[in-house]
mmCIF file of C-alpha atoms in Angstrom:
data_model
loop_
_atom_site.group_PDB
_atom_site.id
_atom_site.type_symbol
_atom_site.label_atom_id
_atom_site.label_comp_id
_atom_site.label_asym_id
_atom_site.label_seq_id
_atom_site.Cartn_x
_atom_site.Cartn_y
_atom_site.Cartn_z
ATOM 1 C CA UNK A 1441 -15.282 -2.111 8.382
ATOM 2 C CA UNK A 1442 -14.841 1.729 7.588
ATOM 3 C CA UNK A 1443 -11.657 3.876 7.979
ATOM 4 C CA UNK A 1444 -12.961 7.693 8.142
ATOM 5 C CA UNK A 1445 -10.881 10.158 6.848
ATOM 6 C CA UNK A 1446 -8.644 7.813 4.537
ATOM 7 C CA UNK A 1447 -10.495 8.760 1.000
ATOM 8 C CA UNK A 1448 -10.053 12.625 1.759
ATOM 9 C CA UNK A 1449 -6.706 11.806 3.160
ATOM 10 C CA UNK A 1450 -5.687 9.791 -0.036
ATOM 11 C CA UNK A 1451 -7.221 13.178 -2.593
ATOM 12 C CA UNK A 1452 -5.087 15.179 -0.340
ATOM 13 C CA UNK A 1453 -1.610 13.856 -0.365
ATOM 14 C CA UNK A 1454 -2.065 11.844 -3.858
ATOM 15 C CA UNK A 1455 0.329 12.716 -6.560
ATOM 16 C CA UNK A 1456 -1.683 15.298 -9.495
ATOM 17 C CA UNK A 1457 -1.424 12.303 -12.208
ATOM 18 C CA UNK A 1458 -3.637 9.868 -9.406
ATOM 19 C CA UNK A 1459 -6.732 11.343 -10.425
ATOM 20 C CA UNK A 1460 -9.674 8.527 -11.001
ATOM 21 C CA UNK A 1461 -11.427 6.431 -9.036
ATOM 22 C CA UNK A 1462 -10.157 3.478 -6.794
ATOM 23 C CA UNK A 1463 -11.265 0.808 -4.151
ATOM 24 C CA UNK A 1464 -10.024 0.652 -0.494
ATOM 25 C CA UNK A 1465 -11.281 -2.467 0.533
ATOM 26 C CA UNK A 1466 -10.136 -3.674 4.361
ATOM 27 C CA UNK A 1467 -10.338 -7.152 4.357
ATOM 28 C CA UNK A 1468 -9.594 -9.974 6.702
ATOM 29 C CA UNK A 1469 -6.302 -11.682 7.050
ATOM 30 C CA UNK A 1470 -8.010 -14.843 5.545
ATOM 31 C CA UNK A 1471 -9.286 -12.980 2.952
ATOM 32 C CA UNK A 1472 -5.735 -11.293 2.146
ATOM 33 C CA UNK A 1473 -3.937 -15.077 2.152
ATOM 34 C CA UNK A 1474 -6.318 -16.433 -0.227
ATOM 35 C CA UNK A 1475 -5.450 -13.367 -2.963
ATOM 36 C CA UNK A 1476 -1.924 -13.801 -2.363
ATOM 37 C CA UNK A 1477 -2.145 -17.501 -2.874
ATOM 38 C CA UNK A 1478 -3.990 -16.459 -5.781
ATOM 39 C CA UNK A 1479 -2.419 -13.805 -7.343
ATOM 40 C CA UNK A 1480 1.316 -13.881 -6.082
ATOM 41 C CA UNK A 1481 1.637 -17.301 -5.607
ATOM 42 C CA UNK A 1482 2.720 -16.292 -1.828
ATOM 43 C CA UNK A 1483 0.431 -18.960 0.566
ATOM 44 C CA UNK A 1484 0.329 -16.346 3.424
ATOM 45 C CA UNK A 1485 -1.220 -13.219 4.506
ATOM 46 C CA UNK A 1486 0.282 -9.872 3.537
ATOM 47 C CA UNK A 1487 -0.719 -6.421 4.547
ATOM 48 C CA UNK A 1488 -1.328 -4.884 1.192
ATOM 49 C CA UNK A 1489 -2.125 -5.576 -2.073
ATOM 50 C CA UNK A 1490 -2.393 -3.727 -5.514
ATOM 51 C CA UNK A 1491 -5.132 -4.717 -8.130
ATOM 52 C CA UNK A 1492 -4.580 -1.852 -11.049
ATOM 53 C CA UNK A 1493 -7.128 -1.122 -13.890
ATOM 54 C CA UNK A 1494 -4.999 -1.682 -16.914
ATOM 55 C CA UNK A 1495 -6.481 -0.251 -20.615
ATOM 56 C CA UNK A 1496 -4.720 -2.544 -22.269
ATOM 57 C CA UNK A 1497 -5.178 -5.483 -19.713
ATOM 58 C CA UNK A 1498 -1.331 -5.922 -19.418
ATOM 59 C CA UNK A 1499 0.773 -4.050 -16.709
ATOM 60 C CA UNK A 1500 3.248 -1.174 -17.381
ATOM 61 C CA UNK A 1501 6.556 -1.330 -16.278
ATOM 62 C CA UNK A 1502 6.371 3.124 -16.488
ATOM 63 C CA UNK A 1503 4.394 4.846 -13.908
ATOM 64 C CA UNK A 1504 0.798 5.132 -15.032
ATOM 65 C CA UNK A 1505 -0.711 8.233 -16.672
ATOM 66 C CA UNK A 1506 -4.152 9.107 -15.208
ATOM 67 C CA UNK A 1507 -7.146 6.998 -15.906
ATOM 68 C CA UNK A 1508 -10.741 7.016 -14.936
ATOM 69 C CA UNK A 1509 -10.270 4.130 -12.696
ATOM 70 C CA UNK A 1510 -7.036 3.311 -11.251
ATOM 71 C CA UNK A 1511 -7.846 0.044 -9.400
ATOM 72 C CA UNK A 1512 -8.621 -1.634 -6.077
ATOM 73 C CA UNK A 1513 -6.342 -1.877 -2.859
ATOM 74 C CA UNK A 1514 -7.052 -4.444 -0.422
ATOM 75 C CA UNK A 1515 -5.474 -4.101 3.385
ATOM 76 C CA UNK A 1516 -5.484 -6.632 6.046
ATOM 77 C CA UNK A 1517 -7.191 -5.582 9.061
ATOM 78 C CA UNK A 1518 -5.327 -7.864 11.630
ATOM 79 C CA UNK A 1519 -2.165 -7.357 9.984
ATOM 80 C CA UNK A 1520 -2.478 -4.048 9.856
ATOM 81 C CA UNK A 1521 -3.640 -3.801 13.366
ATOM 82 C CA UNK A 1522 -0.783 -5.459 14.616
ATOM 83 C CA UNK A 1523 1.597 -3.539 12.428
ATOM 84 C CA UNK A 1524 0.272 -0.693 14.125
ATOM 85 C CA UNK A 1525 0.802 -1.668 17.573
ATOM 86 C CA UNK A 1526 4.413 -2.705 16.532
ATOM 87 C CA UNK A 1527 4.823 0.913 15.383
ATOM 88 C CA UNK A 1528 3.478 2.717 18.407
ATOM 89 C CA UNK A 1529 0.522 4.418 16.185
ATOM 90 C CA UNK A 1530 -3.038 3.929 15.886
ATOM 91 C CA UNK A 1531 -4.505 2.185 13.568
ATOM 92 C CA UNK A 1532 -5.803 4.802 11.337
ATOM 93 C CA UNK A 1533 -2.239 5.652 10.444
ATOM 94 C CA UNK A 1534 -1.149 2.100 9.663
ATOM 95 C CA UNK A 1535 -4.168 2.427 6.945
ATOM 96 C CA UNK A 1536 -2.823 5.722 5.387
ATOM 97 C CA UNK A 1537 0.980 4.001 5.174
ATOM 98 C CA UNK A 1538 -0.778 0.845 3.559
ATOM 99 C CA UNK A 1539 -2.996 3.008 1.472
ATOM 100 C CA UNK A 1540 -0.469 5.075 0.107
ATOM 101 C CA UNK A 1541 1.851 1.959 -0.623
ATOM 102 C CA UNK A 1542 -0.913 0.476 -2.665
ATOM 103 C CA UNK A 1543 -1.959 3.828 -4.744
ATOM 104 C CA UNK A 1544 1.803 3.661 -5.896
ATOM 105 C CA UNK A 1545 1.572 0.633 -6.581
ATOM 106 C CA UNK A 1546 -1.705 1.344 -8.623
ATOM 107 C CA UNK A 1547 -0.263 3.974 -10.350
ATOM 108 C CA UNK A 1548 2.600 1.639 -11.905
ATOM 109 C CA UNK A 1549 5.610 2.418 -8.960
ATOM 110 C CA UNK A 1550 7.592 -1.045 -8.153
ATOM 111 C CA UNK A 1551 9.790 -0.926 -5.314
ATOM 112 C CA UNK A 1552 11.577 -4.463 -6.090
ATOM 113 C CA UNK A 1553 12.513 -3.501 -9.668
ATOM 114 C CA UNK A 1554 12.864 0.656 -9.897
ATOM 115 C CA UNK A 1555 15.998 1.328 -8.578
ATOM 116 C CA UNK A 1556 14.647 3.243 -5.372
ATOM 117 C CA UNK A 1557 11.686 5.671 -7.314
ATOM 118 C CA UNK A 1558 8.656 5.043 -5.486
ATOM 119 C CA UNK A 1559 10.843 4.860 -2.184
ATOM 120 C CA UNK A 1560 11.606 8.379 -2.658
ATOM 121 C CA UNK A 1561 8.291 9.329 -4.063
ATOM 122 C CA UNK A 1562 6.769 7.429 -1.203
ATOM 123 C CA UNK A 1563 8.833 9.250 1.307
ATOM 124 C CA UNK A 1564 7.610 12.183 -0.212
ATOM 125 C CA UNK A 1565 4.283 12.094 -0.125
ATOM 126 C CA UNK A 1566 3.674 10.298 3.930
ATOM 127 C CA UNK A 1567 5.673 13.762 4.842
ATOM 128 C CA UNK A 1568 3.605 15.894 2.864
ATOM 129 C CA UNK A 1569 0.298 13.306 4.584
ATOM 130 C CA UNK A 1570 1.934 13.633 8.396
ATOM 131 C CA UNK A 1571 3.426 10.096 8.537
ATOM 132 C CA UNK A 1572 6.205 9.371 10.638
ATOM 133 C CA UNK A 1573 7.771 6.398 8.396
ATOM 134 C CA UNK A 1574 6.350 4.481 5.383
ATOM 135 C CA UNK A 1575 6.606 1.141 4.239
ATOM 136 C CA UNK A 1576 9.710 1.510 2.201
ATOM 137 C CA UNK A 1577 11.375 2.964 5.083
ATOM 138 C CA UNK A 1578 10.236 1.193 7.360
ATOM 139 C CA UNK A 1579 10.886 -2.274 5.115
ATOM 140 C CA UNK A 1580 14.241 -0.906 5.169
ATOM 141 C CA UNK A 1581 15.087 -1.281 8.701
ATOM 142 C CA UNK A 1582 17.006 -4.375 9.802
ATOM 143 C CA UNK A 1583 14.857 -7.739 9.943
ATOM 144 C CA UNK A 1584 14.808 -7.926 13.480
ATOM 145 C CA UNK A 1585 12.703 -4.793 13.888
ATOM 146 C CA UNK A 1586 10.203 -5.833 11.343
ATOM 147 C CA UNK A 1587 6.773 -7.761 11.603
ATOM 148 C CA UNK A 1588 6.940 -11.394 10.232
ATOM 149 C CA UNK A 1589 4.548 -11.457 7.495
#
């Protein structure tokens, strides 16, 4: 499956220091459970995860500084079409909100563990990309009005 638009989207609203090469991969929700399992330890499908090309093969706890390839992304498609339809937007957009999640992510931003950073970088960059809410804000909302994952 393709998602037009979202690489020239991504070059556009990227921070300066994101420049290199990366993979947006849309996968199935099978597909996403089995590299959680694998990778997180988490036995259920997700709606984005965050593969980053290390140099030294060990991850950063700093935000990265550019590299020639910053990683791969995989999004769920059936997550993130439902996520969509929860949100009132089309699916395109839910891409771009999981996209940009996972390029932070890529470039060494970790919302559980940075004391609210990439939430406000985040926040900063889906306004300067048109997006209504992203996934730190809208994570943020009370459980009741979230998707269970």
């Amino acid at each position: 499956m393709r998602a037009p638009g979202l690489a020239a989207w991504l070059r556009r609203i990227a921070p300066a220091r994101a420049r290199g090469t990366m993979v947006v991969a849309l996968v199935s929700d099978r597909e996403i459970q089995h590299l959680n399992r694998r990778f997180r330890g988490v036995n259920r499908p997700t709606d984005v995860l965050s593969f980053p090309s290390y140099e030294s093969g060990t991850p950063s706890p700093e935000p990265r500084v550019p590299s020639p390839e910053l990683g791969e992304i995989a999004i769920a498609r059936g997550v993130a079409r439902r996520q969509a339809r929860h949100a009132g937007h089309a699916e395109h957009v839910e891409h771009r909100v999981l996209a940009l999640h996972g390029l932070l992510h890529l470039l060494g931003y970790d919302h559980e563990h940075d004391d609210g950073l990439m939430h406000r970088v985040e926040r900063k960059l889906r306004r300067k990309g048109g997006l209504r809410e992203s996934l730190t804000e809208r994570a943020g909302r009370p459980s009741r009005s979230r998707l269970p994952r």
